[in-house]
C-alpha cells in the first residue's frame, strides 16, 4: 500500500527521499519549514517523475526563492499532483507569475502561495485557487479541507 502522509523538518530530507523507494509510495509530502534549498528541490523533482504524489507542501522554505519557483515551473513530473503550496518561499512577483503560468500549476487544482510578492493583477486568480476543491475522489488527512479555520 501507499504511505498516505509524511511530514518532516529535516533539512536534507529531499535528498534522502530522492534516494529511496519511499518517494514512489507517497501521496502527501509536507516539507514545510525544513530549510529546503533549490538544489534539494531539484534532486526531489528529478527523482519524482512518476510519483503518485497528490499534495506537495513546500511552505516556509525561504531559500527556494525565484530559482526554486523556476524549477517547479519547469517540472514535468508529479502527474497526480492536485495541491501545491509554496507560501513564504521568498518568491518575487516575476518568478511567481512564471510559476503561476506553468503547466504544473495550471494542472493542479489548488495552489497556495501566500507570503510571496505578487502583483494586484495576480491576486484574484491566486486567491481563487488557494482553497479550490480537490475533487470528490480526494482522500486527505483533513488538513486540505476548504477553510480549515472556519
CSV table of C-alpha atoms in Angstrom, one decimal:
chain,number,residue,atom,x,y,z
A,1,UNK,CA,0.0,0.0,0.0
A,2,UNK,CA,0.9,3.6,-0.2
A,3,UNK,CA,2.1,5.7,2.7
A,4,UNK,CA,-0.5,8.3,2.9
A,5,UNK,CA,1.2,11.1,4.7
A,6,UNK,CA,4.8,12.2,5.6
A,7,UNK,CA,5.7,15.4,7.4
A,8,UNK,CA,9.3,16.1,8.2
A,9,UNK,CA,11.5,19.0,9.1
A,10,UNK,CA,14.9,17.5,8.3
A,11,UNK,CA,17.0,19.9,6.1
A,12,UNK,CA,18.3,17.0,3.9
A,13,UNK,CA,15.1,15.0,3.7
A,14,UNK,CA,14.5,15.9,0.0
A,15,UNK,CA,17.9,14.3,-0.9
A,16,UNK,CA,17.2,11.3,1.3
A,17,UNK,CA,13.7,10.7,-0.2
A,18,UNK,CA,15.0,11.0,-3.7
A,19,UNK,CA,17.5,8.2,-3.0
A,20,UNK,CA,14.9,5.9,-1.5
A,21,UNK,CA,12.0,3.9,-2.8
A,22,UNK,CA,9.7,5.7,-0.4
A,23,UNK,CA,9.1,8.6,-2.8
A,24,UNK,CA,7.3,6.4,-5.2
A,25,UNK,CA,4.8,5.5,-2.4
A,26,UNK,CA,3.9,8.9,-1.0
A,27,UNK,CA,0.6,10.6,-1.6
A,28,UNK,CA,1.2,13.6,0.7
A,29,UNK,CA,4.6,15.2,1.3
A,30,UNK,CA,5.0,18.2,3.6
A,31,UNK,CA,8.5,19.7,3.6
A,32,UNK,CA,7.3,22.9,5.2
A,33,UNK,CA,10.0,24.9,7.1
A,34,UNK,CA,12.7,22.4,6.5
A,35,UNK,CA,15.4,24.6,5.1
A,36,UNK,CA,14.9,23.2,1.6
A,37,UNK,CA,17.2,24.7,-1.0
A,38,UNK,CA,16.9,24.8,-4.8
A,39,UNK,CA,19.5,22.0,-5.0
A,40,UNK,CA,17.4,19.8,-2.7
A,41,UNK,CA,14.2,20.6,-4.7
A,42,UNK,CA,16.0,19.8,-8.0
A,43,UNK,CA,17.0,16.4,-6.6
A,44,UNK,CA,13.5,15.7,-5.5
A,45,UNK,CA,11.9,16.8,-8.8
A,46,UNK,CA,14.4,14.7,-10.8
A,47,UNK,CA,13.5,11.6,-8.7
A,48,UNK,CA,9.7,12.1,-8.7
A,49,UNK,CA,9.0,12.0,-12.4
A,50,UNK,CA,6.3,9.3,-12.0
A,51,UNK,CA,5.4,9.9,-8.3
A,52,UNK,CA,1.8,9.4,-7.3
A,53,UNK,CA,2.1,12.4,-5.0
A,54,UNK,CA,-1.2,14.3,-4.8
A,55,UNK,CA,-0.2,17.0,-2.3
A,56,UNK,CA,3.2,18.8,-2.0
A,57,UNK,CA,3.7,21.4,0.7
A,58,UNK,CA,6.9,23.4,0.4
A,59,UNK,CA,5.7,26.4,2.6
A,60,UNK,CA,8.2,28.4,4.6
A,61,UNK,CA,11.3,27.5,2.7
A,62,UNK,CA,12.7,31.0,2.1
A,63,UNK,CA,15.8,29.7,0.4
A,64,UNK,CA,13.8,28.4,-2.6
A,65,UNK,CA,13.2,31.9,-4.0
A,66,UNK,CA,13.0,32.6,-7.7
A,67,UNK,CA,15.3,29.6,-8.5
A,68,UNK,CA,13.0,27.2,-6.7
A,69,UNK,CA,9.9,28.7,-8.4
A,70,UNK,CA,11.6,28.3,-11.8
A,71,UNK,CA,12.5,24.7,-11.0
A,72,UNK,CA,8.9,24.0,-10.2
A,73,UNK,CA,7.7,25.8,-13.3
A,74,UNK,CA,9.9,23.6,-15.5
A,75,UNK,CA,8.9,20.4,-13.7
A,76,UNK,CA,7.4,17.7,-15.8
A,77,UNK,CA,6.8,15.1,-13.1
A,78,UNK,CA,4.1,14.7,-10.5
A,79,UNK,CA,1.3,13.6,-12.8
A,80,UNK,CA,-1.2,13.1,-9.9
A,81,UNK,CA,-0.4,16.4,-8.1
A,82,UNK,CA,-3.6,18.2,-7.1
A,83,UNK,CA,-2.2,20.6,-4.4
A,84,UNK,CA,1.0,22.7,-4.4
A,85,UNK,CA,1.9,25.1,-1.5
A,86,UNK,CA,4.8,27.5,-1.8
A,87,UNK,CA,3.8,30.1,0.8
A,88,UNK,CA,6.6,32.2,2.3
A,89,UNK,CA,9.3,30.8,0.0
A,90,UNK,CA,10.9,34.2,-0.9
A,91,UNK,CA,9.5,34.2,-4.4
A,92,UNK,CA,9.5,37.5,-6.2
A,93,UNK,CA,6.5,38.6,-8.3
A,94,UNK,CA,8.0,37.9,-11.7
A,95,UNK,CA,9.0,34.4,-10.6
A,96,UNK,CA,5.6,33.8,-9.0
A,97,UNK,CA,4.0,34.8,-12.2
A,98,UNK,CA,6.1,32.4,-14.2
A,99,UNK,CA,5.2,29.6,-11.8
A,100,UNK,CA,1.5,30.6,-11.9
A,101,UNK,CA,1.6,30.3,-15.8
A,102,UNK,CA,3.4,27.0,-15.8
A,103,UNK,CA,1.9,23.7,-16.9
A,104,UNK,CA,2.4,22.3,-13.4
A,105,UNK,CA,0.4,25.0,-11.7
A,106,UNK,CA,-2.3,25.1,-14.4
A,107,UNK,CA,-2.8,21.4,-13.9
A,108,UNK,CA,-3.1,21.4,-10.1
A,109,UNK,CA,-6.4,22.2,-8.5
A,110,UNK,CA,-5.1,24.1,-5.5
A,111,UNK,CA,-2.2,26.5,-5.5
A,112,UNK,CA,-1.2,28.3,-2.3
A,113,UNK,CA,1.5,31.0,-2.4
A,114,UNK,CA,0.8,33.4,0.5
A,115,UNK,CA,3.7,35.4,1.8
A,116,UNK,CA,5.4,35.9,-1.5
A,117,UNK,CA,5.5,39.1,-3.6
A,118,UNK,CA,2.6,39.3,-6.0
A,119,UNK,CA,1.0,41.9,-8.2
A,120,UNK,CA,-2.5,43.1,-7.9
A,121,UNK,CA,-3.2,41.6,-11.3
A,122,UNK,CA,-2.2,38.1,-10.0
A,123,UNK,CA,-4.2,38.3,-6.7
A,124,UNK,CA,-7.7,37.4,-7.8
A,125,UNK,CA,-6.6,34.2,-9.7
A,126,UNK,CA,-4.3,33.2,-6.8
A,127,UNK,CA,-6.9,33.8,-4.2
A,128,UNK,CA,-9.5,31.8,-6.0
A,129,UNK,CA,-7.1,28.8,-6.3
A,130,UNK,CA,-5.9,28.9,-2.7
A,131,UNK,CA,-8.7,26.7,-1.4
A,132,UNK,CA,-10.1,25.2,-4.6
A,133,UNK,CA,-11.8,21.8,-4.4
A,134,UNK,CA,-9.5,18.9,-4.8
A,135,UNK,CA,-12.2,16.7,-6.3
A,136,UNK,CA,-14.7,14.1,-5.0
A,137,UNK,CA,-12.2,11.3,-5.1
A,138,UNK,CA,-9.5,13.1,-3.0
A,139,UNK,CA,-8.9,11.4,0.3
A,140,UNK,CA,-6.8,13.7,2.6
A,141,UNK,CA,-5.9,13.9,6.2
A,142,UNK,CA,-8.4,16.7,7.0
A,143,UNK,CA,-5.8,19.5,6.6
A,144,UNK,CA,-6.9,20.1,3.0
A,145,UNK,CA,-10.5,20.9,3.8
A,146,UNK,CA,-11.6,24.3,2.4
A,147,UNK,CA,-11.2,26.8,5.1
A,148,UNK,CA,-9.8,24.7,7.9
A,149,UNK,CA,-10.1,27.7,10.2
A,150,UNK,CA,-13.8,28.3,9.8
